[in-house]
PDB file of C-alpha atoms in Angstrom:
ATOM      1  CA  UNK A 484       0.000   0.000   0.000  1.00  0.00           C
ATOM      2  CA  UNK A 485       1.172   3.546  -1.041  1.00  0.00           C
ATOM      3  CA  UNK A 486       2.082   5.964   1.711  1.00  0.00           C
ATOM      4  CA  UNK A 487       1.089   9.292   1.467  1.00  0.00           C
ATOM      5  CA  UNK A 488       3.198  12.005   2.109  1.00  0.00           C
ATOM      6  CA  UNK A 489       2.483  16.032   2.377  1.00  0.00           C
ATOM      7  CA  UNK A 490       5.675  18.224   2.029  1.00  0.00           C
ATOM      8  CA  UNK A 491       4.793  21.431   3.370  1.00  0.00           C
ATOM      9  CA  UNK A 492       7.093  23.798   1.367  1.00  0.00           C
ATOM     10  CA  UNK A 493       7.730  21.578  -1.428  1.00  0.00           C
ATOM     11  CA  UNK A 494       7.912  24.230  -4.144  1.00  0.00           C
ATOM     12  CA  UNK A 495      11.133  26.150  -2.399  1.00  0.00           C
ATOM     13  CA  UNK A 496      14.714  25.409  -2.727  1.00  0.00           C
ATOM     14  CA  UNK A 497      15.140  21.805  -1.022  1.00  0.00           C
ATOM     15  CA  UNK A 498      11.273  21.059  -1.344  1.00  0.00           C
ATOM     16  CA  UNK A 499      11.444  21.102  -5.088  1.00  0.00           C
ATOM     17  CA  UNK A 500      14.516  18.634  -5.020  1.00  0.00           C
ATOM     18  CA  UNK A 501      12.918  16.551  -2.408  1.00  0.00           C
ATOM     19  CA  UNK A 502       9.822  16.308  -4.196  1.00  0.00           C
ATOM     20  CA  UNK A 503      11.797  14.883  -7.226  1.00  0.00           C
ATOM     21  CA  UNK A 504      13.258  11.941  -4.804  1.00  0.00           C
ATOM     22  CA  UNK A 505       9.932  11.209  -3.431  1.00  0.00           C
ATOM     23  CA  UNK A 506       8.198  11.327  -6.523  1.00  0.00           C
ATOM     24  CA  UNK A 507      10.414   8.779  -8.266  1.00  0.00           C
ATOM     25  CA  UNK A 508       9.466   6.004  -5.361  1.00  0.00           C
ATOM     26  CA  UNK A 509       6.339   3.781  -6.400  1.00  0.00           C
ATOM     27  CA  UNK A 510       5.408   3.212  -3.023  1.00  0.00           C
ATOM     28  CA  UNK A 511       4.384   7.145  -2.739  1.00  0.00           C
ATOM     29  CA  UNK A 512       1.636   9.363  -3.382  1.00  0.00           C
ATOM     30  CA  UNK A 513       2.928  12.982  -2.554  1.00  0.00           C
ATOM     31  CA  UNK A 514       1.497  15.980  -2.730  1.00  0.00           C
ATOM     32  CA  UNK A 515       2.955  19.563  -2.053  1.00  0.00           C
ATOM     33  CA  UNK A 516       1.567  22.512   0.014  1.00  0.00           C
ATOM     34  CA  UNK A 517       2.957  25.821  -0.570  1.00  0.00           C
ATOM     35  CA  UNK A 518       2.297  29.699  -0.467  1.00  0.00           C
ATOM     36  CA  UNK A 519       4.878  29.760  -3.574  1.00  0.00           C
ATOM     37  CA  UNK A 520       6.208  32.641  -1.353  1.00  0.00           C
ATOM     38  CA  UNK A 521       9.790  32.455  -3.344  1.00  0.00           C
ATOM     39  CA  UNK A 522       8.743  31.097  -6.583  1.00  0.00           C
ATOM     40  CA  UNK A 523       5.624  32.750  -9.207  1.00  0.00           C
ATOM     41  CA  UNK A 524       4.495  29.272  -9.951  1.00  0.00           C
ATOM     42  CA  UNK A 525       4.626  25.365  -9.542  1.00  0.00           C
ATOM     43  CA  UNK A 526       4.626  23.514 -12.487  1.00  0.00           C
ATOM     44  CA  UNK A 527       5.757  19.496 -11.349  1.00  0.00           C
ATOM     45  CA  UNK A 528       3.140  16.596 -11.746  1.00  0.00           C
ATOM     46  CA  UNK A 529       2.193  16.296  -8.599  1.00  0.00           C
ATOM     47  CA  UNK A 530      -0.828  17.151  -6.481  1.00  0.00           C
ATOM     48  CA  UNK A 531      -0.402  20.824  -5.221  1.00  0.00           C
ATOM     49  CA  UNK A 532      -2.340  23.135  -2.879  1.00  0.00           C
ATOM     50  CA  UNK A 533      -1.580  26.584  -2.901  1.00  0.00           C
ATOM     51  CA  UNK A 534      -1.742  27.700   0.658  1.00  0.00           C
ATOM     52  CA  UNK A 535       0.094  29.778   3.906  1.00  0.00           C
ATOM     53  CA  UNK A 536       0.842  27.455   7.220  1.00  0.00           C
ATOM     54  CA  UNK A 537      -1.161  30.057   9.131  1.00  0.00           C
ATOM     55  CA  UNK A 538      -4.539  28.972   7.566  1.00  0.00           C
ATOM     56  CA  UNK A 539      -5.230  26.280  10.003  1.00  0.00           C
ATOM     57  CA  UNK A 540      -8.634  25.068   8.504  1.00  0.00           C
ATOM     58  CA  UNK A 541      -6.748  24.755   5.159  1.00  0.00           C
ATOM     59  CA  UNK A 542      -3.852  22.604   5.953  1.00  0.00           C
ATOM     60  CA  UNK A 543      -5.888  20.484   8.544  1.00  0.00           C
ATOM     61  CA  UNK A 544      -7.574  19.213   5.384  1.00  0.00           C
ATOM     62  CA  UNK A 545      -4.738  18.100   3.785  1.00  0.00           C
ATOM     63  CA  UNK A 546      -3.159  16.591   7.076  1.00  0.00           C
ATOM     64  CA  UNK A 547      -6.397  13.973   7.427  1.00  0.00           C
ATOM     65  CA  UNK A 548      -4.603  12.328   4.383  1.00  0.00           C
ATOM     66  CA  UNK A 549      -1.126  12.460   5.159  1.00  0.00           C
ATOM     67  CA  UNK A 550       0.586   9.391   6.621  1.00  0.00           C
ATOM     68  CA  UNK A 551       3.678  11.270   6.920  1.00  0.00           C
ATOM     69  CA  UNK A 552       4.281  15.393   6.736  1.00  0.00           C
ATOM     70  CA  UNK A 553       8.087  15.892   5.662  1.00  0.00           C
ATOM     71  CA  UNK A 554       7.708  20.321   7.044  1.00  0.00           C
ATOM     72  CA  UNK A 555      10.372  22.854   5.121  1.00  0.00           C
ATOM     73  CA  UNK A 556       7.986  25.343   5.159  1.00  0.00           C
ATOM     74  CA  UNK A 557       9.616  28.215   6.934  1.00  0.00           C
ATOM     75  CA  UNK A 558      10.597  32.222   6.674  1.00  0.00           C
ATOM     76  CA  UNK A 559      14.224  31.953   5.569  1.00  0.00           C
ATOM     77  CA  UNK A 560      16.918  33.871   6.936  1.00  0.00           C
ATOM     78  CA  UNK A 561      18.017  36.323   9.386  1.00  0.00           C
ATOM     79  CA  UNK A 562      17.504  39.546   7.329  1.00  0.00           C
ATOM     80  CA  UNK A 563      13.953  38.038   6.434  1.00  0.00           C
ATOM     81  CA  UNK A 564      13.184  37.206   9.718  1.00  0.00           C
ATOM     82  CA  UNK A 565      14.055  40.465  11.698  1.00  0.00           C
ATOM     83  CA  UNK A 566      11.558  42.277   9.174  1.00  0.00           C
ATOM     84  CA  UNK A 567       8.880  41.054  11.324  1.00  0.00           C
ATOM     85  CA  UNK A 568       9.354  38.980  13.890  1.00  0.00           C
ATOM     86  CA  UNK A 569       5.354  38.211  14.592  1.00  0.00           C
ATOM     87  CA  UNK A 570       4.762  36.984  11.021  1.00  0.00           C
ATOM     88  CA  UNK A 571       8.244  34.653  11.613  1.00  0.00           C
ATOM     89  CA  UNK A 572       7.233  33.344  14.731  1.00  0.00           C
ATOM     90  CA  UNK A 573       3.819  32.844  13.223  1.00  0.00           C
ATOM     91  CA  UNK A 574       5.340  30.800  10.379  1.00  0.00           C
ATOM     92  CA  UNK A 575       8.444  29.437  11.814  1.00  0.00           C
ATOM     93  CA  UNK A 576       7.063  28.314  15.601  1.00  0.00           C
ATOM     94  CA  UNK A 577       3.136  28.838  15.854  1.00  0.00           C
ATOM     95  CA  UNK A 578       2.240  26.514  12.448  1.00  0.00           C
ATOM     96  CA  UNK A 579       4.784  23.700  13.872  1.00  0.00           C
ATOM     97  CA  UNK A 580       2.806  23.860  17.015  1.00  0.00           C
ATOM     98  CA  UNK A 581      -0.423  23.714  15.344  1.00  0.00           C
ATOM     99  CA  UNK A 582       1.025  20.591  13.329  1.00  0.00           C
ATOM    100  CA  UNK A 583       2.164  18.815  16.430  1.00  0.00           C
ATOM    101  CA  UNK A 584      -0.890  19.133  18.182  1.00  0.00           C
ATOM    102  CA  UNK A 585      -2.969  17.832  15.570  1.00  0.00           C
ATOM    103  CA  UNK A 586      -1.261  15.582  13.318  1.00  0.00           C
ATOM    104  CA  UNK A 587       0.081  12.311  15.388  1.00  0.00           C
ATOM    105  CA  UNK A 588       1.845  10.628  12.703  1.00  0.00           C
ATOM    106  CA  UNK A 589       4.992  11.055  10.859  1.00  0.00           C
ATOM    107  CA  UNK A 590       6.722  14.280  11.279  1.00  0.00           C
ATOM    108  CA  UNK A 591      10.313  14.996   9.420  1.00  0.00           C
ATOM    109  CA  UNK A 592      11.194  18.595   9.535  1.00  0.00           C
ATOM    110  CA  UNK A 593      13.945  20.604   8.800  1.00  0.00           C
ATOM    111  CA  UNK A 594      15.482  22.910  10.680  1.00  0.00           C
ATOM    112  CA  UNK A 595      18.422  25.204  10.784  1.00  0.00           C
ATOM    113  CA  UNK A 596      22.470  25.079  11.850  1.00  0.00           C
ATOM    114  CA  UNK A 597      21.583  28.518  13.240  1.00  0.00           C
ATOM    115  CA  UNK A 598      20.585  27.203  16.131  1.00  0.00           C
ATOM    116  CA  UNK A 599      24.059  26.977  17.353  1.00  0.00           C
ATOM    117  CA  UNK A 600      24.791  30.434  16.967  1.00  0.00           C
ATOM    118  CA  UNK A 601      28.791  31.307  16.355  1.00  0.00           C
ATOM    119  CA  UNK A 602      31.134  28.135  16.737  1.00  0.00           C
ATOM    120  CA  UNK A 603      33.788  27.173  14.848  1.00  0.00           C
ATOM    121  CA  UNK A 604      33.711  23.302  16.770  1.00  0.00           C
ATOM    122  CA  UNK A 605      32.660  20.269  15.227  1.00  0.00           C
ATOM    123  CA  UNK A 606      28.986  20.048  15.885  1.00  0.00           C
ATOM    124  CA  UNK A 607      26.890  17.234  17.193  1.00  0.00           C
ATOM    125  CA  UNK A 608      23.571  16.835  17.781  1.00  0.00           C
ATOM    126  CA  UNK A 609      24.327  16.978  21.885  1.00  0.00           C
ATOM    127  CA  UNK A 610      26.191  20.471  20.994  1.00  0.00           C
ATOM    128  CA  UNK A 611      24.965  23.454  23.157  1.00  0.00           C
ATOM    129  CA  UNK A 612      22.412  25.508  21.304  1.00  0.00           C
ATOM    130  CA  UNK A 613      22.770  28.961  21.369  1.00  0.00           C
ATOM    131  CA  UNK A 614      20.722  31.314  18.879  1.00  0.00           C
ATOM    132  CA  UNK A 615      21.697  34.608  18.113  1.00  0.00           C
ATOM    133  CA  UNK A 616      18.923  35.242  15.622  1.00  0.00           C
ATOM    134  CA  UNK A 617      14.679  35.682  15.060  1.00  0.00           C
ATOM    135  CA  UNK A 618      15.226  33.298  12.546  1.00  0.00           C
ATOM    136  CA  UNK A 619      17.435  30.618  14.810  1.00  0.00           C
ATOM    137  CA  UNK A 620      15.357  31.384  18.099  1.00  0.00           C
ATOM    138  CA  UNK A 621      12.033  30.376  15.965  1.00  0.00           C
ATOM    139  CA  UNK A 622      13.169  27.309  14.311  1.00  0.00           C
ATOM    140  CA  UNK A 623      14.557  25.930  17.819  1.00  0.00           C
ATOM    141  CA  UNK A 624      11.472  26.509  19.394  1.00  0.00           C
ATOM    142  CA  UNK A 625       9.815  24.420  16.656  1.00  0.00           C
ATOM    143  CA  UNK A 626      12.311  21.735  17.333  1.00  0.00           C
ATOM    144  CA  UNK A 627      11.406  21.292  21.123  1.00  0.00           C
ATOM    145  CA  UNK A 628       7.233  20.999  19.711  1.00  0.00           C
ATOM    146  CA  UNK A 629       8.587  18.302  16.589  1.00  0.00           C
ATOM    147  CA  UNK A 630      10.990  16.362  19.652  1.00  0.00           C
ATOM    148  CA  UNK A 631       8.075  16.390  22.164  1.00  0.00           C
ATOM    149  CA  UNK A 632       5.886  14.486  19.184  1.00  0.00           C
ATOM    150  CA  UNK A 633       9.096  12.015  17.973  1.00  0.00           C
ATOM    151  CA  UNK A 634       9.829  13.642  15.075  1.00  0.00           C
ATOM    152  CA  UNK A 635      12.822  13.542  12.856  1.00  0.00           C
ATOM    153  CA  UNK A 636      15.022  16.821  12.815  1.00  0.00           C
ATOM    154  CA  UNK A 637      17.419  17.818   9.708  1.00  0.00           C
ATOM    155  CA  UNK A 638      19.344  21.164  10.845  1.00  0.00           C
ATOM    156  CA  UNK A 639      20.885  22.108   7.123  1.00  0.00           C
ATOM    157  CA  UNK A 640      23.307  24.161   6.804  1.00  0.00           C
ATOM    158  CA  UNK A 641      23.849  27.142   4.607  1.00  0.00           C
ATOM    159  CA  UNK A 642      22.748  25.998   1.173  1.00  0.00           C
ATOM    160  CA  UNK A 643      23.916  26.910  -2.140  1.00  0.00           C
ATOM    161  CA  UNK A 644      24.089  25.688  -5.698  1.00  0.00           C
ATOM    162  CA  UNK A 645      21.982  25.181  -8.902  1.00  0.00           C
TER     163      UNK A 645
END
């Protein structure tokens, strides 16, 4: 039986690559939410639902099918973030909380290297945290909802490239 997976953010940067991967796997049905806040349109073949992480009623919808929710969905960036920091916490913490609370299944989400701050160590997942950013503060606050519900944490570093 196919799993179904929901990649919240699939039409960014790594959500558009990821969505490649997952789409060339038989046992998959995927489909991608997105506000297509960094890109004008979304033209893969795959089931897509334009839509922000705040709208609650929306993405509730599309959770009762999910069997797994892969999150990358996030307000990028310390620049970005400082703009206003109610709208980042409202994408970056508050929808990751709403997730957790109602979706009890399969939860991979990716977060950010940011959350150690400045460190030029070797970096585990047992290194201290220690945000110096909107943008690192938010995404490490969604990490302690996403470990609280067993959830799988990617923190990515700076990425770059075609």
């Amino acid at each position: 039986m196919k799993k179904n997976v929901l990649v919240v953010g699939g039409a960014g940067y790594v959500g558009g690559y990821l969505v490649d991967l997952l789409l060339a796997s038989k046992n998959l049905n995927v489909k991608v939410f997105d506000k297509l806040l960094y890109e004008e349109s979304y033209m893969k073949d795959v089931d897509f639902i334009f839509g922000d992480v705040r709208d609650y009623n929306l993405i509730d919808n599309q959770l009762k099918w999910a069997d797994t929710v892969i999150w990358i969905a996030a307000l990028v960036g310390d620049g970005a973030c400082e703009i206003d920091k109610q709208q980042t916490y409202q994408i970056n913490t508050e929808a990751v909380k709403h997730l957790c609370e109602v979706f009890k299944k399969d939860i991979i989400f990716f977060s950010t290297c940011s959350v150690y701050g400045i460190n030029n160590n070797l970096l585990t997942e047992q290194s201290e945290t220690n945000p110096l950013s909107t943008y690192a503060t938010s995404k490490l606050e969604a990490e302690r909802y996403i470990k609280e519900n067993n959830g799988i944490i990617f923190r990515l570093g700076t990425l770059f490239g075609v």
